[in-house]
Every structure is written in structure tokens, then in C-alpha cells.
Amino acid sequence: MALNREYYSNPVLNNLTEEQITNYQEERLREQVKYCYRSSSFYRKKFKEAGARPEDIRTLTDLRALPIFLNKDQERQNAIKSVETEGHPFGTHLCCPPEEIYLIGTTSGTTGIPTFTYTFTKNDVELIARGLGHRFYYNGVRKGDRVLFIFALGIYATSMSLWGIRDIGALPVDIDARAGSEIMLTFAKLTKPAFMATTVSLAEYLIRKAPEIIKMEVAELRMKGLMLTGEIGVNIPEVKKRLEMSYGCPVYDYWAPAGHAISITCRSDEYSGMHGIAPDLCTGFEDLVDPESKKPVAIEDGAIGEMVITSLKREAAPLLKYATGDIVQIFTSSCPFCGFPGKRLKVIGRSDDMLIVKGVNIYPSAIKNVVEAFTPSVTGEMRIILDNPPPRVVPPLKLKLEHGTGIAKAELEGLGATIAKAIHEKLKLRPIIDWVAPNSLEKSNRKTPIFEKRF
Ligand SMILES: [Zn+2]
């Protein structure tokens, strides 16, 4: 599809070769590293521990050779320390004076003290907003379009995309996910949005609620596209198909962990991976490690590893060598659907969701992928039951699945055996399946949990 030749959010990049884009990244990398070293005692300490000097980091290869500097735990420790020593919670890796901070955001799912991974100066916000907005532009959102935007808002990180939507001249209709389905659907009917941005589970929930609350099917809202994020789902073929059939429009998967690796899928029947449309803002597509050993994983077509983020051109809280905990698969070939020439990725799971069953790494998304293929005999809603803290699971793995509405009790045993066999063929583990009625597993307005923890 030739919707756009404007592949990248920074127009300069659209005229560069892949090699020139790398040079562009490396130029910014050298500046970013020097700036962080100069501005933060934490980064100076990390360079010292690594036995490296900032001037040693000239290329992406040099960067990949550095050890991990930051992860969520380290970030939290930095925040605790800066509360004590500097009187603010933004961490000892803060690189700008606190009075220069223009916008902050944190993630909704965290436990313990919140970390303000989204800490921006005004320049940061402007720089990132262009990338965030371009994701929506990539699939046809234009000036004057209304975008129904439903997430946990306010201090939460998803609010950042509002800056991007406004940046391209579209109008967000922003509704806090905690407002409830009646408000969401009433506003949808009233404002006639061209697009909706929300989570996969909420988009699915609204399909069921619309006839009851606004007396119409979601397809009658006549939206042109759904932009979904926050959960694995769009990359499961049955989920994508189900949403597209119900809403009567294409469904896209988008992402921007900590405002980095800004990416979105293009319009294609088959899942095409999220396209990295802002390689000038971070090196997330260029740096992977093994989630266990933290050793570098070579970047080649199909490579799987934990994404490591290094910011480019950030002022407030740039991240250097930040292990995100997100396990991704990178694709280096150009997109077969839209011709996007840069790198694409698929999110496979979180390193902390990883299970180890008989020595084999299993991500819940891989199990969900197999289960979803059995819809409508199942609803696709599921839980993995954990009797002990992960990652190690003593087999058999226990699954709780919702059967489909038309399935008789007598059919469940046979269906369970068929699904268990399919999982065994694909993943080499034979689960025990516990059946529950359709719509009996609780759905969250934010991220629906995949585990039922019994420990
Ligand atoms: Zn594409």
C-alpha cells in the first residue's frame, strides 16, 4: 500500500540511506553520551565501573559492547536516592536542573514507588511529540480527525500520545479508562471519532457493551482505524481478525516504551511488525541482549532478545543502556506491505513474564497464540495458574480457559485434549486445562493479567 512515502517522523531521514541513518544516530549518540556524563553523577559512576570513557563510545558497535547501566530496579533505587540527596523523585540519572522539567509521567502497572521514566523538558516533549504523532499519521490520521483516546490518563505515561495527536492537528477525545463503559460509548456516539486509541482488552470489551449501552454495534460507529497498545494481542492473528470484523476497520499495533522505540504497524492483513519510525530518537532497534545473561544478541532478521534503550537528543532524563525487560523480535528487511525501509519489531513478552518449564523458556503470548486459534470454541480469554513464584514452573502447567458460548459441557474434555495437543506440538509442554464459562474471567480496563497467582 502506498499510503505514504513519509516513513520517518523526522523528514530529513526520508532522504537518507540506511547507512546514512546509522551515521545520523551515531552523531547524536556521541553528543548524548557526553551530555549524560557531564550532567549526571550516576552516569559518571557507571562509566567508571565499566572501565569506559564517554569519548570511547563513537558507534553503535561501541554502544552494544557496554554493559547494562539501568533497569527498572536501578531506576527505582536512583529515585529513592535522589529523594534523599536532591529532594526530587526523578532519579540521580536526571541530567537537567529540576526546574527545567516541563512534563512527567509514570506507568500504571508498577508496584512500589513510581518511577518517572517519562520526565521531559519542553524540548524533549516537542521532539517526542513529533514521533508519537507520526505513528497516527502513518495510518491516515489527519488534521481535523477526532481520535477517541481511552487509557488511564493524567500522570500515566499513555497520556504522552495526546501531545502527538495534537501535534498533527487531530483532536483527541480523551477519556479516562476509569470513567466506565457508559461514558466511553456515549462520547463515541456523540463525537463520531475517525479513530480510536485504547488497549486490546478494552476494545474487545466495548464490542460486547455497545449494543446494550448505545443500542448499536461498534461497526456502526464507522471508525477508520483502531490504534491499540499496552498488551500483546494485535499480533495474534485471531485477535486482529476478530477486532477488524467487529469494528469494520483496520487495527494497528503501536508502542513507545518510555517514549523510545516509537513504532506502529502498517495496514496489512498479516501482522507486519511495528515499524520504527523515529530511529533518530533512540537506538532501541539496534541493541538487544539475552534476557538471562545480558550478553549482546546480534541484530539480524528475526533476532530475539531483550530491548536495550539508549536515548538520542534527550535533555531531562536520557536513558543510557536501559534494559527494558521487553522481549522483542527484530526484522531488518523492508516491509513487504508498505515498503518501509527501516527495522520492524514484534513484542514477544516481558522478561518477568517468562516461564521456564523443564528448562525451556516459554512466554505467555506463545500459549495465547495457540489458544486463540481455537476461537470460537474458546473466547481467547485465559489465565496461567502459578502455584509458585515464576519463572520456574513444575509441570504440568495449569491453564484456565473460557470456552465459547455454543460449546456443550460434554464437548469440553475432547476440546481440552485437542488444545493441549496443539500446545504440546508447538511448545513441547502438555498443560492441564481447567474450563470456565464465557465472560467469567475478569477483564481489566488497563492490562488484563495473564497469570492467576496462588502463592
Ligand atoms: Zn509496512
Coordinates of C-alpha atoms in Angstrom, one line a residue, residues 24-348:
Y24 CA 22.9 10.2 11.9
Q25 CA 22.2 8.1 15.0
E26 CA 25.9 7.8 15.9
E27 CA 26.4 11.6 15.6
R28 CA 23.6 12.1 18.1
L29 CA 24.8 9.2 20.2
R30 CA 28.3 10.8 20.7
E31 CA 26.6 14.0 21.9
Q32 CA 24.1 12.2 24.1
V33 CA 26.8 10.2 25.9
K34 CA 29.0 13.2 26.5
Y35 CA 26.0 15.2 27.8
C36 CA 24.9 12.4 30.2
Y37 CA 28.5 12.0 31.5
R38 CA 28.8 15.8 32.1
S39 CA 25.4 16.1 33.7
S40 CA 24.8 13.1 36.0
S41 CA 26.9 11.6 38.8
F42 CA 25.1 8.3 38.2
Y43 CA 26.3 8.0 34.7
R44 CA 29.8 9.1 35.6
K45 CA 29.8 6.2 38.1
K46 CA 28.5 3.7 35.6
F47 CA 31.2 4.7 33.0
K48 CA 33.8 4.2 35.7
E49 CA 32.5 0.8 36.7
A50 CA 32.5 -0.2 33.0
G51 CA 36.1 1.0 32.6
A52 CA 35.0 3.1 29.7
R53 CA 35.2 6.8 28.8
P54 CA 32.4 8.7 27.0
E55 CA 34.7 9.5 24.1
D56 CA 35.2 5.7 23.6
I57 CA 31.5 5.5 22.5
R58 CA 31.5 6.6 18.9
T59 CA 29.5 3.9 17.1
L60 CA 26.5 1.6 17.7
T61 CA 29.1 -1.2 17.9
D62 CA 30.8 0.6 20.8
L63 CA 27.4 1.1 22.4
R64 CA 26.5 -2.6 22.2
A65 CA 29.7 -3.5 23.9
L66 CA 28.8 -1.5 27.0
P67 CA 27.2 -3.3 29.9
I68 CA 23.7 -2.5 31.1
F69 CA 23.6 0.7 33.1
L70 CA 19.9 0.8 34.1
N71 CA 16.8 -1.3 34.5
K72 CA 13.6 -0.8 36.4
D73 CA 15.2 -1.7 39.8
Q74 CA 18.2 0.5 39.3
E75 CA 15.9 3.3 38.2
R76 CA 13.8 2.9 41.4
Q77 CA 17.0 3.0 43.5
N78 CA 18.1 6.1 41.7
A79 CA 14.7 7.7 42.6
I80 CA 15.0 6.7 46.2
K81 CA 18.5 8.2 46.3
S82 CA 17.5 11.5 44.6
V83 CA 14.6 11.9 47.1
E84 CA 17.1 11.7 49.9
T85 CA 20.0 13.7 48.4
E86 CA 18.4 16.1 45.9
G87 CA 14.9 16.5 47.2
H88 CA 13.1 15.2 44.0
P89 CA 11.9 11.8 42.8
F90 CA 13.3 11.9 39.3
G91 CA 16.4 9.9 39.9
T92 CA 20.1 10.5 40.1
H93 CA 20.3 10.0 36.3
L94 CA 18.4 13.3 35.9
C95 CA 20.5 15.4 33.6
C96 CA 18.7 18.8 33.7
P97 CA 18.1 21.1 36.6
P98 CA 14.7 20.1 38.2
E99 CA 13.2 23.5 37.4
E100 CA 13.6 22.7 33.6
I101 CA 11.2 19.8 33.8
Y102 CA 8.1 20.5 31.8
L103 CA 6.2 17.2 31.9
I104 CA 6.3 14.0 33.9
G105 CA 4.6 10.6 33.5
T106 CA 4.8 7.2 35.1
T107 CA 3.5 3.7 34.3
S108 CA 0.3 2.5 35.7
G109 CA 1.2 -1.1 36.3
T110 CA 4.2 -0.7 38.6
T111 CA 4.3 -1.8 42.2
G112 CA 6.4 0.0 44.9
I113 CA 7.3 3.7 44.4
P114 CA 6.6 5.0 41.0
T115 CA 9.4 5.8 38.7
F116 CA 9.1 8.9 36.4
T117 CA 10.7 7.3 33.3
Y118 CA 8.7 9.9 31.4
T119 CA 10.5 13.1 32.5
F120 CA 10.8 15.7 29.8
T121 CA 11.9 19.3 29.2
K122 CA 9.9 21.4 26.8
N123 CA 12.4 20.5 24.0
D124 CA 12.0 16.8 24.8
V125 CA 8.2 17.0 24.6
E126 CA 8.4 18.7 21.2
L127 CA 10.9 16.3 19.9
I128 CA 9.0 13.2 21.0
A129 CA 5.5 14.5 20.2
R130 CA 6.5 14.6 16.5
G131 CA 7.4 10.9 16.6
L132 CA 4.3 10.0 18.6
G133 CA 2.1 11.9 16.3
H134 CA 3.7 10.5 13.2
R135 CA 2.6 7.0 14.2
F136 CA -1.0 8.0 13.9
Y137 CA -0.3 10.0 10.7
Y138 CA 1.3 6.9 9.2
N139 CA -2.1 5.2 9.0
G140 CA -4.2 8.1 7.9
V141 CA -5.0 10.3 10.9
R142 CA -5.1 13.9 9.6
K143 CA -5.8 17.4 10.8
G144 CA -9.4 17.7 12.0
D145 CA -9.9 14.0 12.7
R146 CA -11.2 13.2 16.1
V147 CA -9.4 10.4 18.0
L148 CA -11.2 8.7 20.8
F149 CA -8.4 8.1 23.3
I150 CA -9.1 5.9 26.2
F151 CA -6.4 5.0 28.8
A152 CA -5.6 5.6 32.4
L153 CA -4.8 9.3 32.0
G154 CA -3.2 12.1 34.0
I155 CA 0.1 11.2 35.4
Y156 CA 0.2 8.0 33.4
A157 CA 2.5 7.5 30.5
T158 CA -0.1 6.8 27.9
S159 CA -1.2 10.4 28.2
M160 CA 2.0 11.3 26.2
S161 CA 0.4 10.3 23.0
L162 CA -2.1 13.1 23.4
W163 CA 0.8 15.5 22.6
G164 CA 1.5 13.6 19.4
I165 CA -2.2 13.6 18.3
R166 CA -2.4 17.3 18.9
D167 CA 0.9 17.8 17.1
I168 CA -0.6 16.5 13.8
G169 CA -3.6 18.7 14.2
A170 CA -6.0 15.9 15.2
L171 CA -8.3 16.3 18.2
P172 CA -8.1 13.8 21.0
V173 CA -11.3 13.0 22.8
D174 CA -9.5 11.8 25.9
I175 CA -11.5 9.8 28.4
D176 CA -10.0 8.2 31.4
A177 CA -10.4 4.4 31.3
R178 CA -11.7 4.5 34.9
A179 CA -14.8 6.5 33.7
G180 CA -16.6 3.3 32.7
S181 CA -18.1 2.0 29.5
E182 CA -21.2 4.1 29.5
I183 CA -19.3 7.3 29.3
M184 CA -16.9 5.9 26.8
L185 CA -19.6 4.7 24.4
T186 CA -21.8 7.8 24.9
F187 CA -18.8 10.0 23.9
A188 CA -18.0 7.7 21.0
K189 CA -21.6 8.0 19.7
L190 CA -21.7 11.8 20.2
T191 CA -18.3 12.9 18.9
K192 CA -18.1 10.4 15.9
P193 CA -14.3 9.8 16.1
A194 CA -12.5 8.7 13.0
F195 CA -10.1 6.6 15.0
M196 CA -9.9 5.1 18.5
A197 CA -6.7 4.6 20.5
T198 CA -7.0 2.2 23.5
T199 CA -6.0 -1.2 24.8
V200 CA -6.9 -4.5 23.1
S201 CA -9.0 -5.7 26.1
L202 CA -10.9 -2.5 26.3
A203 CA -11.6 -2.5 22.5
E204 CA -12.9 -6.1 22.9
Y205 CA -15.0 -5.1 25.9
L206 CA -16.7 -2.3 24.1
I207 CA -17.8 -4.7 21.3
R208 CA -19.9 -6.5 23.9
K209 CA -21.1 -3.4 25.7
A210 CA -22.1 -1.2 22.7
P211 CA -25.5 -2.9 21.9
E212 CA -26.5 -2.7 25.5
I213 CA -25.5 0.9 26.2
I214 CA -25.8 2.8 22.9
K215 CA -28.1 0.4 21.1
M216 CA -25.7 -0.1 18.2
E217 CA -22.9 -2.3 17.1
V218 CA -19.4 -0.8 17.3
A219 CA -19.2 -1.2 13.5
E220 CA -21.9 1.4 13.2
L221 CA -19.6 3.9 14.8
R222 CA -17.9 3.8 11.4
M223 CA -14.4 4.3 12.5
K224 CA -11.5 4.3 10.1
G225 CA -9.0 2.5 12.3
L226 CA -8.1 1.4 15.8
M227 CA -4.7 2.1 17.3
L228 CA -4.1 -0.3 20.1
T229 CA -1.3 -0.7 22.6
G230 CA -0.4 -1.8 26.1
E231 CA -1.0 -5.5 25.6
I232 CA 0.1 -8.3 23.3
G233 CA -3.0 -9.0 21.1
V234 CA -2.9 -7.4 17.7
N235 CA 0.0 -9.7 16.8
I236 CA -2.2 -12.7 17.4
P237 CA -4.0 -13.3 14.0
E238 CA -7.3 -14.3 15.5
V239 CA -7.5 -11.3 17.8
K240 CA -6.6 -8.9 14.9
K241 CA -9.2 -10.5 12.7
R242 CA -11.9 -10.5 15.4
L243 CA -11.4 -6.8 16.1
E244 CA -11.3 -5.9 12.4
M245 CA -14.5 -7.8 11.7
S246 CA -16.3 -6.3 14.7
Y247 CA -15.3 -2.7 14.1
G248 CA -15.2 -3.0 10.3
C249 CA -11.9 -1.2 10.1
P250 CA -8.1 -1.9 10.2
V251 CA -6.5 -2.4 13.6
Y252 CA -2.9 -1.2 14.3
D253 CA -0.5 -2.1 17.0
Y254 CA 1.6 0.7 18.4
W255 CA 4.3 1.2 21.0
A256 CA 6.7 3.6 22.6
P257 CA 8.3 2.3 25.8
A258 CA 9.4 5.3 27.9
G259 CA 8.9 7.4 24.8
H260 CA 11.5 5.4 22.9
A261 CA 11.4 2.8 20.0
I262 CA 8.4 4.8 18.7
S263 CA 6.6 2.4 16.4
I264 CA 3.4 1.3 14.7
T265 CA 2.2 -1.4 12.3
C266 CA 1.0 -0.5 8.8
R267 CA -2.2 -1.6 7.1
S268 CA -1.8 -5.2 6.2
D269 CA -3.9 -8.3 6.7
E270 CA -1.0 -10.2 8.0
Y271 CA 0.8 -8.7 11.1
S272 CA 3.8 -6.8 9.7
G273 CA 5.6 -5.9 12.9
M274 CA 5.8 -2.4 14.3
H275 CA 7.8 0.0 12.1
G276 CA 10.5 2.0 13.9
I277 CA 9.5 5.5 12.6
A278 CA 11.8 7.5 14.8
P279 CA 15.4 6.0 14.7
D280 CA 16.7 9.5 15.4
L281 CA 15.3 9.4 18.9
C282 CA 16.8 6.2 20.3
T283 CA 18.8 3.1 19.5
G284 CA 16.2 0.6 20.7
F285 CA 16.1 -1.3 17.4
E286 CA 19.8 -1.6 17.4
D287 CA 20.6 -3.1 20.8
L288 CA 19.4 -6.5 22.1
V289 CA 20.7 -8.7 24.9
D290 CA 19.9 -12.2 26.1
P291 CA 17.3 -11.7 28.9
E292 CA 19.2 -14.1 31.2
S293 CA 22.9 -13.5 30.6
K294 CA 22.6 -9.8 29.4
K295 CA 25.1 -10.6 26.6
P296 CA 24.6 -8.9 23.3
V297 CA 22.4 -10.6 20.7
A298 CA 23.4 -9.9 17.0
I299 CA 21.0 -7.7 15.2
E300 CA 19.8 -9.7 12.2
D301 CA 16.5 -10.5 10.6
G302 CA 14.4 -12.4 13.2
A303 CA 16.7 -11.8 16.1
I304 CA 15.0 -12.2 19.5
G305 CA 16.2 -10.5 22.7
E306 CA 15.6 -8.0 25.5
M307 CA 15.5 -4.5 24.1
V308 CA 18.1 -2.1 25.4
I309 CA 17.3 1.6 25.1
T310 CA 19.7 4.5 24.7
S311 CA 18.2 7.9 24.2
L312 CA 19.3 10.3 21.4
K313 CA 18.9 14.0 21.9
R314 CA 17.1 13.9 25.3
E315 CA 17.6 16.6 27.8
A316 CA 15.8 15.8 31.1
A317 CA 16.2 12.1 31.8
P318 CA 18.1 10.4 28.9
L319 CA 18.5 6.7 29.3
L320 CA 21.8 5.0 28.5
K321 CA 21.9 1.3 28.2
Y322 CA 18.5 0.8 29.8
A323 CA 17.4 -2.9 29.8
T324 CA 13.6 -2.5 29.3
G325 CA 12.5 -6.0 30.2
D326 CA 10.7 -6.2 26.9
I327 CA 11.5 -9.3 24.8
V328 CA 11.2 -8.4 21.1
Q329 CA 11.9 -9.9 17.7
I330 CA 13.5 -7.6 15.2
F331 CA 13.0 -7.7 11.4
T332 CA 15.6 -6.0 9.3
S333 CA 14.1 -6.5 5.8
S334 CA 11.9 -3.8 4.3
C335 CA 8.2 -4.2 5.0
P336 CA 6.5 -6.4 2.3
F337 CA 3.3 -4.4 2.7
C338 CA 4.2 -0.7 2.7
G339 CA 7.8 -0.7 1.7
F340 CA 9.0 0.8 5.0
P341 CA 12.8 0.5 4.7
G342 CA 13.8 0.6 8.4
K343 CA 13.6 -2.0 11.1
R344 CA 10.4 -3.5 12.5
L345 CA 9.6 -5.4 15.6
K346 CA 7.2 -7.7 17.3
V347 CA 6.8 -7.7 21.1
I348 CA 7.0 -11.3 22.4

